[in-house]
Amino acid sequence: MRSLLYVLFALLASVTAQKLEKINTIADTVGKVYHYQPEQVHLAFGDNLADIVVTWSTRDATNQSVVLYGENYSDAKSLVNVTGNARIFVDGGKKKHAQYIHKVTLRDLKPQTRYEYSCGSDLGWSARFSFTTPPAGSDWQPSLAIFGDMGNENAQSLARLQQDTQQGMYDAIIHVGDFAYDMDTENARVGDEFMRQVETIAAYVPYMVCPGNHEEKYNFSNYKTRFNMPGERDSLWYSFDLGPVHFVSFSTEVYYFLQYGFKLLTKQFEWLENDLREANKPENRAERPWIITYGHRPMYCSDEKEYDCNEKLETFIRQGLPLVKWFGLEDLFYKNGVDVEIFAHEHFYTRLWPIYDFKVYNGSTAAPYTNPKAPIQIITGSAGCKEEREPFSETLPAWNAYHSNDYGYTRMKAHNRTHLYFEQVSDDKNGEIVDSFWIIKDKNVAYNEL
Ligand SMILES: *[C@@H]1O[C@H](CO)[C@@H](O)[C@H](O)[C@H]1NC(C)=O
Ligand SMILES: *[C@@H]1O[C@H](CO)[C@@H](O)[C@H](O)[C@H]1NC(C)=O
Ligand SMILES: *[C@@H]1O[C@H](CO)[C@@H](O)[C@H](O)[C@H]1NC(C)=O
Ligand SMILES: *[C@@H]1O[C@H](CO)[C@@H](O)[C@H](O)[C@H]1NC(C)=O
Ligand SMILES: *[C@@H]1O[C@H](CO)[C@@H](O)[C@H](O)[C@H]1NC(C)=O
Ligand SMILES: *[C@@H]1O[C@H](CO)[C@@H](O)[C@H](O)[C@H]1NC(C)=O
Ligand SMILES: [Fe+2]
């Protein structure tokens, strides 16, 4: 009986092999395969929350960039057809691989509405995706996932983030720099693979980003071309409002890669000054009392190995350029009453007590985060990447409130204008919340005016 099975199995295997051979021969004779099919689909907020930008790639040029969308994709007649544009992106690597990155902006969408869409051209369409627009105004509770340093290899938090997203947990994602490891690697094929890996997240909720050191190659071209953030195209900084929060995204890398232009550093600093001044106008701060910044490299960290944020060394981000101390961000953020500063780069999670110039400024010892007297900083760079975890210093500084080496990510919910909630998800501990805290405040002024 058993030998009969073996014979049958062998027969089946040989038939399959022959079939496969035939298929290969056919494919060879068909000639060039065209890559018109949309891939790497992802969303971002446009210049206001009623606009959503859809971005995707095709390997070959298509003759249009179209998004078809509506509240019911099965009702063909109700669908809106919006065209955008594509630009060719030639990777800086040896092979000069080209791809076409398509960008379409869906404008004046209705608030709090679920839309279904697909993107492509006459030559090929994506599957149908969906997203829900945020409520109008600032009186609602945005919920976000926030993390940095997620690669292709060892992206340990990815599956959990995909599930969370598909269950509708988030209004937006913030990826605080360092993607793919690295997007330019293997003639940018690593970047393509990363964008495909995050599609289950990024095609459904706005995937908001800032640049990290791993994006540096070819003047950040992979970062600038693949992501379409609000504001000027190819900019390394922008801001957006979500509920009672004003989010500010900036590049810490303009302080380090000066070969791309000192001008970028000065322009960003000027832009930050203006953006924070605007956010602090009494009518704006009353409506959106929370100001949260995110940039890749931290001002403080307790990683003994780390050359750029060790306690014994000064960071450019915090103090500005060496010796002259120009363009330091700690002062700027402190004077403008920034509530929370989110960083990554270190492959771990750290929460700090309210801090300014190495000194802790608790609201009170019993309730450090109730009316804190300085910004609260978080490092969340443990989503998972091939460079693995980073060890903490053996003796932790007094400003260290909590730290964890687990892979995971941060969740934030803006409860209302006085209460802001954060929690840290451990993927190692199967989704357990290993840290959580509330920031409570009833005054929105610069800390030096408290
Ligand atoms: C796009 O290309 C296809 C195939 O070449 C062609 O049939 C179609 O008419 C083109 N559409 C436009 C709008 O040019
Ligand atoms: C969507 O449109 C299809 C086709 O018109 C219709 O059969 C279906 O009931 C609609 N679904 C909803 C939820 O309205
Ligand atoms: C969308 O509009 C473009 C330009 O008007 C047109 O060429 C294309 O056929 C339309 N596509 C669909 C699916 O309606
Ligand atoms: C790098 O890109 C920026 C735009 O993001 C541009 O302003 C700058 O001139 C570029 N630098 C070099 C050296 O090409
Ligand atoms: C800040 O508050 C925490 C928690 O109560 C406490 O451990 C720490 O010593 C306080 N730091 C200062 C400088 O008051
Ligand atoms: C915010 O929520 C907290 C807790 O639910 C509540 O005590 C507080 O009064 C609320 N603040 C405002 C401004 O509504
Ligand atoms: Fe980094």
Coordinates of C-alpha atoms and ligand atoms in Angstrom, one line a residue:
M1 CA 0.0 0.0 0.0
R2 CA 2.8 2.4 1.0
S3 CA 4.9 1.7 -2.1
L4 CA 1.8 2.3 -4.3
L5 CA 1.5 5.8 -2.7
Y6 CA 5.1 6.4 -3.4
V7 CA 4.7 5.6 -7.0
L8 CA 1.6 7.8 -7.3
F9 CA 3.5 10.6 -5.6
A10 CA 6.5 10.3 -7.9
L11 CA 4.2 10.3 -10.9
L12 CA 2.5 13.4 -9.7
A13 CA 5.8 15.2 -9.0
S14 CA 7.1 14.5 -12.5
V15 CA 3.9 15.7 -14.2
T16 CA 4.1 18.9 -12.1
A17 CA 7.7 19.4 -13.0
Q18 CA 6.9 19.0 -16.7
K19 CA 4.0 21.5 -16.4
L20 CA 6.2 24.1 -14.7
E21 CA 8.8 23.7 -17.4
K22 CA 6.2 24.3 -20.1
I23 CA 5.0 27.5 -18.2
N24 CA 8.5 28.8 -18.0
T25 CA 9.0 28.2 -21.8
I26 CA 5.8 30.1 -22.5
A27 CA 6.9 33.0 -20.3
D28 CA 10.2 33.2 -22.1
T29 CA 8.6 33.5 -25.4
V30 CA 6.2 36.1 -24.3
G31 CA 9.0 38.6 -24.0
K32 CA 9.3 41.6 -21.7
V33 CA 7.2 41.7 -18.6
Y34 CA 5.8 45.1 -17.9
H35 CA 5.3 46.3 -14.3
Y36 CA 2.3 48.5 -14.6
Q37 CA 0.7 47.1 -11.4
P38 CA 0.5 49.5 -8.5
E39 CA 2.4 48.5 -5.4
Q40 CA 3.7 50.1 -2.2
V41 CA 0.4 52.0 -1.7
H42 CA 0.4 54.5 1.2
L43 CA -1.4 57.5 2.6
A44 CA -0.6 60.8 4.2
F45 CA -2.5 63.8 5.4
G46 CA -2.4 66.6 2.8
D47 CA -2.2 70.3 3.6
N48 CA -5.3 70.0 5.7
L49 CA -7.2 67.1 7.3
A50 CA -9.9 67.1 4.6
D51 CA -7.2 66.1 2.1
I52 CA -5.6 62.7 1.8
V53 CA -2.6 62.0 -0.4
V54 CA -2.3 58.6 -2.0
T55 CA 1.1 57.5 -3.2
W56 CA 2.2 54.3 -5.0
S57 CA 4.8 52.9 -7.4
T58 CA 5.0 51.2 -10.7
R59 CA 8.2 49.9 -12.2
D60 CA 7.3 51.0 -15.7
A61 CA 5.7 54.2 -16.8
T62 CA 1.9 54.2 -17.0
N63 CA 0.1 56.9 -18.9
Q64 CA -2.0 58.1 -16.0
S65 CA -2.1 58.2 -12.2
V66 CA -5.7 57.8 -11.1
V67 CA -7.5 57.2 -7.8
L68 CA -11.1 56.0 -8.0
Y69 CA -12.9 56.4 -4.7
G70 CA -16.3 56.6 -3.0
E71 CA -18.2 55.6 0.1
N72 CA -19.3 52.4 -1.7
Y73 CA -16.8 51.0 -4.1
S74 CA -19.3 48.5 -5.4
D75 CA -21.5 51.3 -6.6
A76 CA -19.5 52.1 -9.8
K77 CA -21.5 55.1 -10.8
S78 CA -20.9 56.9 -7.5
L79 CA -17.1 56.7 -7.7
V80 CA -15.0 59.8 -8.1
N81 CA -12.1 59.7 -10.6
V82 CA -9.1 61.9 -9.5
T83 CA -5.9 62.2 -11.5
G84 CA -2.5 63.2 -10.2
N85 CA 0.9 62.9 -11.5
A86 CA 3.9 60.6 -11.5
R87 CA 7.6 61.3 -11.3
I88 CA 10.4 59.1 -12.3
F89 CA 12.6 58.1 -9.4
V90 CA 16.0 56.8 -10.4
D91 CA 17.8 55.3 -7.5
G92 CA 21.3 56.5 -6.8
G93 CA 22.8 53.0 -6.9
K94 CA 24.9 51.5 -9.6
K95 CA 22.1 49.9 -11.5
K96 CA 20.1 53.2 -11.7
H97 CA 16.8 51.3 -11.4
A98 CA 13.9 53.5 -12.3
Q99 CA 10.4 53.5 -10.9
Y100 CA 7.5 55.8 -11.2
I101 CA 6.1 57.2 -8.0
H102 CA 2.5 58.4 -8.4
K103 CA 0.9 61.0 -6.2
V104 CA -2.8 61.8 -6.2
T105 CA -4.5 64.2 -3.7
L106 CA -8.1 63.5 -2.7
R107 CA -9.5 66.9 -1.7
D108 CA -12.4 68.2 0.4
L109 CA -13.3 64.8 1.8
K110 CA -16.2 64.7 4.3
P111 CA -15.2 64.4 7.9
Q112 CA -15.6 61.1 9.8
T113 CA -16.4 59.2 6.6
R114 CA -15.2 55.8 5.5
Y115 CA -14.0 55.9 1.9
E116 CA -13.0 52.9 -0.3
Y117 CA -10.5 53.4 -3.1
S118 CA -8.2 51.8 -5.6
C119 CA -5.4 53.4 -7.5
G120 CA -3.7 52.8 -10.9
S121 CA -4.3 53.5 -14.5
D122 CA -5.9 51.9 -17.6
L123 CA -2.9 49.5 -17.5
G124 CA -3.5 48.1 -14.0
W125 CA -5.4 48.7 -10.8
S126 CA -4.6 48.0 -7.2
A127 CA -6.9 46.1 -4.8
R128 CA -9.5 48.1 -3.0
F129 CA -8.4 49.8 0.2
S130 CA -10.2 52.0 2.7
F131 CA -9.6 54.8 5.1
T132 CA -11.7 56.9 7.5
T133 CA -11.3 60.6 7.6
P134 CA -10.9 62.3 11.0
P135 CA -13.8 64.3 12.6
A136 CA -13.9 68.0 11.8
G137 CA -12.6 70.5 14.4
S138 CA -10.4 69.8 17.3
D139 CA -12.9 68.3 19.8
W140 CA -12.1 64.7 19.4
Q141 CA -9.6 62.1 20.6
P142 CA -6.9 61.2 18.1
S143 CA -5.3 57.9 18.7
L144 CA -1.9 57.1 17.2
A145 CA 0.9 54.5 17.0
I146 CA 4.4 56.0 17.3
F147 CA 7.8 54.3 16.8
G148 CA 11.1 54.6 15.0
D149 CA 13.8 52.3 13.7
M150 CA 11.7 49.7 11.9
G151 CA 13.5 47.7 9.2
N152 CA 12.7 44.8 6.8
E153 CA 14.7 42.3 8.7
N154 CA 13.6 41.7 12.3
A155 CA 10.7 44.0 12.1
Q156 CA 9.3 42.5 15.2
S157 CA 6.4 44.9 15.9
L158 CA 5.2 44.9 12.3
A159 CA 2.6 42.1 12.6
R160 CA 1.1 43.6 15.7
L161 CA 0.9 47.0 14.1
Q162 CA -0.8 45.5 11.1
Q163 CA -3.4 43.9 13.3
D164 CA -4.0 47.0 15.4
T165 CA -4.4 49.1 12.2
Q166 CA -6.8 46.6 10.6
Q167 CA -8.9 46.6 13.8
G168 CA -9.3 50.4 13.4
M169 CA -7.2 51.4 16.5
Y170 CA -5.4 54.4 14.9
D171 CA -6.2 57.7 13.2
A172 CA -2.5 58.0 12.1
I173 CA 0.9 56.4 12.4
I174 CA 4.1 58.3 13.2
H175 CA 7.3 56.6 12.1
V176 CA 10.1 58.6 13.7
G177 CA 12.9 57.9 11.2
D178 CA 15.1 55.0 10.1
F179 CA 13.2 52.9 7.6
A180 CA 14.0 49.5 6.0
Y181 CA 17.8 49.5 6.8
D182 CA 18.2 51.1 4.3
M183 CA 15.8 52.2 1.6
D184 CA 18.7 52.8 -0.8
T185 CA 20.2 49.3 -0.3
E186 CA 20.4 46.9 -3.2
N187 CA 19.6 49.6 -5.7
A188 CA 16.6 50.7 -3.6
R189 CA 15.0 47.2 -3.7
V190 CA 15.1 47.1 0.1
G191 CA 13.1 50.3 0.2
D192 CA 10.6 48.8 -2.2
E193 CA 10.2 45.8 0.0
F194 CA 9.8 47.9 3.1
M195 CA 7.0 49.9 1.4
R196 CA 5.3 46.6 0.4
Q197 CA 5.6 45.3 4.0
V198 CA 3.9 48.3 5.6
E199 CA 1.1 48.5 3.0
T200 CA -1.3 46.7 5.3
I201 CA -0.8 49.7 7.6
A202 CA 0.0 52.6 5.4
A203 CA -2.7 52.1 2.7
Y204 CA -5.3 52.4 5.5
V205 CA -4.2 55.2 7.8
P206 CA -1.9 58.2 7.1
Y207 CA 1.7 57.1 7.6
M208 CA 3.5 60.2 8.8
V209 CA 7.3 60.3 8.9
C210 CA 10.5 62.2 9.6
P211 CA 14.0 61.4 8.3
G212 CA 16.6 59.4 10.2
N213 CA 20.3 58.9 9.7
H214 CA 19.6 55.7 7.6
E215 CA 17.9 57.9 5.0
E216 CA 20.9 60.0 4.3
K217 CA 22.1 58.4 1.0
Y218 CA 21.9 60.6 -2.1
N219 CA 20.7 63.6 -0.2
F220 CA 17.7 61.7 1.4
S221 CA 16.3 61.0 -2.1
N222 CA 14.5 57.8 -1.1
Y223 CA 12.8 59.6 1.8
K224 CA 11.9 62.7 -0.2
T225 CA 10.5 60.8 -3.2
R226 CA 8.7 58.0 -1.6
F227 CA 6.8 60.0 1.1
N228 CA 4.6 62.9 0.4
M229 CA 4.2 64.9 3.6
P230 CA 2.2 68.2 4.0
G231 CA 3.7 71.4 2.9
E232 CA 6.4 71.9 0.3
R233 CA 7.4 68.9 -1.8
D234 CA 10.7 67.3 -0.8
S235 CA 10.9 69.2 2.5
L236 CA 12.5 67.6 5.5
W237 CA 10.0 69.3 7.9
Y238 CA 6.3 70.0 8.2
S239 CA 3.5 70.3 10.8
F240 CA -0.1 69.2 11.0
D241 CA -3.0 69.5 13.5
L242 CA -4.9 66.5 14.7
G243 CA -7.7 67.1 17.3
P244 CA -6.3 69.1 20.1
V245 CA -2.7 68.4 19.1
H246 CA -0.3 70.4 16.9
F247 CA 2.4 67.9 15.6
V248 CA 5.7 69.2 14.4
S249 CA 8.0 67.0 12.4
F250 CA 11.6 68.0 11.8
S251 CA 15.0 66.6 10.6
T252 CA 17.7 66.1 13.2
E253 CA 19.9 65.1 10.3
V254 CA 20.4 68.6 9.0
Y255 CA 22.7 69.0 12.1
Y256 CA 24.9 66.1 11.0
F257 CA 25.0 65.8 7.2
L258 CA 26.2 69.4 6.6
Q259 CA 27.5 68.3 3.2
Y260 CA 24.0 68.7 1.9
G261 CA 23.9 72.3 2.8
F262 CA 24.2 74.4 5.9
K263 CA 21.2 76.3 4.5
L264 CA 19.0 73.4 5.4
L265 CA 19.8 73.8 9.0
T266 CA 19.2 77.5 9.1
K267 CA 16.0 77.2 7.0
Q268 CA 14.6 74.5 9.3
F269 CA 15.4 76.5 12.4
E270 CA 13.7 79.6 11.0
W271 CA 10.7 77.5 10.0
L272 CA 10.5 75.9 13.5
E273 CA 10.5 79.4 15.1
N274 CA 7.7 80.6 12.9
D275 CA 5.6 77.4 13.2
L276 CA 5.9 77.4 17.0
R277 CA 5.1 81.2 17.1
E278 CA 2.0 80.5 15.1
A279 CA 1.0 77.5 17.2
N280 CA 1.4 79.7 20.3
K281 CA -1.0 82.5 19.2
P282 CA -3.5 82.5 22.0
E283 CA -6.5 81.5 19.8
N284 CA -4.5 78.6 18.4
R285 CA -3.0 77.4 21.7
A286 CA -6.5 77.6 23.2
E287 CA -7.9 75.3 20.5
R288 CA -4.9 73.0 20.3
P289 CA -3.1 73.2 23.7
W290 CA -0.8 70.2 23.0
I291 CA 2.3 70.8 21.0
I292 CA 4.2 67.6 20.2
T293 CA 7.5 67.5 18.2
Y294 CA 9.1 64.5 16.7
G295 CA 12.6 64.1 15.2
H296 CA 14.9 61.1 15.0
R297 CA 18.0 61.6 17.2
P298 CA 17.4 62.3 20.9
M299 CA 18.8 65.1 23.0
Y300 CA 19.4 62.8 26.0
C301 CA 20.1 59.1 26.2
S302 CA 21.6 56.6 28.5
D303 CA 23.3 54.3 26.0
E304 CA 27.0 54.0 27.0
K305 CA 28.1 53.2 23.5
E306 CA 26.3 56.0 21.8
Y307 CA 28.6 58.8 20.6
D308 CA 25.9 61.4 19.9
C309 CA 23.8 61.5 23.1
N310 CA 25.9 60.2 25.9
E311 CA 25.6 62.2 29.1
K312 CA 29.3 63.2 28.9
L313 CA 28.9 64.7 25.5
E314 CA 26.7 67.4 24.2
T315 CA 24.3 66.8 21.4
F316 CA 24.0 69.1 18.4
I317 CA 20.2 68.8 18.6
R318 CA 20.1 70.0 22.2
Q319 CA 22.8 72.6 22.3
G320 CA 23.3 73.5 18.6
L321 CA 26.5 73.4 16.7
P322 CA 29.7 72.8 18.7
L323 CA 31.4 75.8 20.4
V324 CA 29.2 78.5 18.8
K325 CA 26.0 76.8 20.2
W326 CA 23.8 78.0 17.4
F327 CA 20.4 76.5 16.5
G328 CA 20.0 74.4 19.7
L329 CA 16.5 73.0 20.0
E330 CA 16.2 72.5 23.7
D331 CA 15.9 76.3 24.3
L332 CA 13.5 76.8 21.4
F333 CA 11.2 74.0 22.5
Y334 CA 11.3 75.1 26.2
K335 CA 10.6 78.7 25.4
N336 CA 7.6 77.7 23.2
G337 CA 6.1 75.4 25.8
V338 CA 6.4 72.2 23.8
D339 CA 4.7 69.5 25.8
V340 CA 6.2 66.3 24.5
E341 CA 9.3 65.7 22.4
I342 CA 9.4 62.3 20.7
F343 CA 12.7 60.8 19.5
A344 CA 14.0 57.4 18.3
H345 CA 17.4 56.3 17.0
E346 CA 18.3 54.4 20.2
H347 CA 16.8 50.9 19.9
F348 CA 14.9 51.0 23.1
Y349 CA 12.2 52.9 25.0
T350 CA 12.9 55.6 27.5
R351 CA 10.6 58.0 29.3
L352 CA 12.2 61.0 31.0
W353 CA 11.0 63.2 33.8
P354 CA 10.3 66.8 32.7
I355 CA 13.7 68.1 31.7
Y356 CA 15.6 71.2 30.8
D357 CA 19.4 71.6 30.7
F358 CA 20.0 68.3 32.5
K359 CA 17.8 69.3 35.4
V360 CA 14.5 67.6 36.3
Y361 CA 11.5 70.0 36.6
N362 CA 8.6 67.8 38.0
G363 CA 5.2 69.4 38.4
S364 CA 5.5 68.0 41.9
T365 CA 7.3 64.9 43.3
A366 CA 4.0 63.2 43.9
A367 CA 2.7 64.0 40.3
P368 CA 5.6 64.9 38.1
Y369 CA 3.5 65.1 34.9
T370 CA 0.7 67.3 36.4
N371 CA 1.6 70.8 35.3
P372 CA 5.2 69.8 34.4
K373 CA 7.6 72.7 34.3
A374 CA 9.6 71.5 31.3
P375 CA 9.0 69.3 28.2
I376 CA 8.6 65.6 28.6
Q377 CA 10.8 63.5 26.3
I378 CA 10.3 60.0 25.1
I379 CA 12.7 57.8 23.1
T380 CA 10.8 55.1 21.1
G381 CA 13.2 53.4 18.7
S382 CA 12.4 49.7 19.4
A383 CA 10.0 48.6 16.6
G384 CA 12.7 46.2 15.5
C385 CA 15.5 46.2 12.9
K386 CA 18.5 44.1 11.9
E387 CA 20.8 46.2 14.2
E388 CA 18.9 44.7 17.1
R389 CA 18.6 46.1 20.6
E390 CA 20.9 48.6 22.3
P391 CA 22.1 48.2 25.9
F392 CA 21.5 50.8 28.6
S393 CA 24.2 52.4 30.6
E394 CA 24.8 50.5 33.9
T395 CA 24.1 53.6 36.0
L396 CA 21.1 55.5 34.9
P397 CA 20.9 59.2 35.2
A398 CA 18.4 60.9 37.5
W399 CA 16.2 62.1 34.6
N400 CA 15.5 58.5 33.6
A401 CA 11.9 57.8 34.7
Y402 CA 11.3 54.4 33.0
H403 CA 13.2 52.3 30.4
S404 CA 12.6 49.0 28.6
N405 CA 14.6 47.0 26.2
D406 CA 11.6 45.1 24.8
Y407 CA 10.7 45.4 21.1
G408 CA 7.5 47.4 20.8
Y409 CA 5.9 50.7 20.1
T410 CA 4.1 53.7 21.7
R411 CA 0.4 54.5 21.6
M412 CA -0.9 57.9 22.3
K413 CA -4.4 59.2 22.8
A414 CA -5.2 62.9 23.2
H415 CA -8.0 62.5 25.7
N416 CA -9.0 66.2 25.7
R417 CA -7.4 69.7 26.1
T418 CA -6.1 69.0 29.6
H419 CA -5.4 65.2 29.6
L420 CA -2.9 63.4 27.3
Y421 CA -2.3 59.6 27.5
F422 CA 0.6 57.5 26.5
E423 CA 1.3 53.7 26.7
Q424 CA 4.2 51.5 25.7
V425 CA 3.3 48.1 24.0
S426 CA 5.8 45.3 24.5
D427 CA 5.9 42.9 21.6
D428 CA 8.2 40.6 23.5
K429 CA 5.5 40.3 26.2
N430 CA 2.8 39.5 23.7
G431 CA 1.3 43.0 23.5
E432 CA 1.4 43.7 27.3
I433 CA 1.4 47.4 28.3
V434 CA 4.7 47.9 30.1
D435 CA 4.4 51.6 30.8
S436 CA 1.6 54.1 30.8
F437 CA 1.2 57.7 32.0
W438 CA -1.0 60.8 31.8
I439 CA 0.2 64.3 31.2
I440 CA -2.2 66.8 32.8
K441 CA -2.0 70.5 32.5
D442 CA -4.2 73.5 32.8
K443 CA -1.9 76.3 31.6
N444 CA -0.5 76.7 28.1
V445 CA 2.4 79.1 28.3
A446 CA 6.1 79.0 27.9
Y447 CA 7.7 77.2 30.8
N448 CA 9.8 80.3 31.8
E449 CA 6.5 82.1 32.3
L450 CA 5.0 79.6 34.7
Ligands
LIG1 C1 -2.9 54.2 -22.0 O1 -2.2 53.2 -22.6 C2 -3.0 52.1 -23.1 C3 -2.1 51.0 -23.6 O2 -1.1 51.5 -24.4 C4 -3.9 52.7 -24.2 O3 -4.8 51.7 -24.6 C5 -4.7 53.8 -23.6 O4 -5.5 54.4 -24.6 C6 -3.8 54.9 -23.0 N1 -4.6 55.8 -22.3 C7 -4.4 57.1 -22.3 C8 -5.3 58.0 -21.6 O5 -3.5 57.6 -23.0
LIG2 C1 -23.1 49.4 -2.5 O1 -23.5 49.5 -3.8 C2 -24.0 48.2 -4.3 C3 -24.2 48.4 -5.8 O2 -25.0 49.5 -6.1 C4 -25.3 47.9 -3.6 O3 -25.8 46.6 -4.0 C5 -25.0 47.8 -2.1 O4 -26.1 47.6 -1.3 C6 -24.3 49.1 -1.6 N1 -23.9 48.9 -0.2 C7 -24.2 49.8 0.7 C8 -23.7 49.4 2.1 O5 -24.9 50.7 0.5
LIG3 C1 -10.6 58.6 -15.2 O1 -10.4 59.8 -15.9 C2 -9.4 59.7 -16.9 C3 -9.1 61.1 -17.4 O2 -10.3 61.8 -17.6 C4 -9.9 58.8 -18.0 O3 -8.9 58.6 -19.0 C5 -10.1 57.4 -17.4 O4 -10.6 56.5 -18.3 C6 -11.0 57.5 -16.2 N1 -10.9 56.2 -15.5 C7 -12.0 55.6 -15.0 C8 -11.8 54.2 -14.5 O5 -13.1 56.2 -15.0
LIG4 C1 19.8 68.4 -0.8 O1 18.4 68.5 -0.9 C2 17.8 69.8 -0.5 C3 16.3 69.7 -0.6 O2 15.8 68.8 0.4 C4 18.4 70.9 -1.3 O3 17.9 72.1 -0.8 C5 19.9 70.9 -1.2 O4 20.4 71.9 -2.1 C6 20.4 69.5 -1.7 N1 21.9 69.5 -1.4 C7 22.7 69.1 -2.4 C8 24.2 69.2 -2.0 O5 22.4 68.8 -3.5
LIG5 C1 10.6 63.7 40.1 O1 9.6 62.8 40.4 C2 10.0 61.5 40.5 C3 8.8 60.6 40.8 O2 8.1 61.1 42.0 C4 11.1 61.3 41.6 O3 11.5 60.0 41.7 C5 12.2 62.2 41.3 O4 13.2 62.2 42.3 C6 11.7 63.6 41.1 N1 12.9 64.5 40.8 C7 13.1 65.7 41.3 C8 14.3 66.4 40.9 O5 12.3 66.2 42.1
LIG6 C1 -10.5 66.0 30.4 O1 -10.8 64.7 30.9 C2 -10.6 64.5 32.3 C3 -10.8 63.1 32.6 O2 -11.9 62.5 32.0 C4 -11.6 65.5 33.0 O3 -11.4 65.3 34.4 C5 -11.3 66.9 32.6 O4 -12.2 67.8 33.2 C6 -11.4 67.0 31.1 N1 -10.9 68.3 30.7 C7 -11.6 69.1 29.9 C8 -11.0 70.4 29.5 O5 -12.7 68.7 29.4
FE7 FE 19.1 56.2 13.7

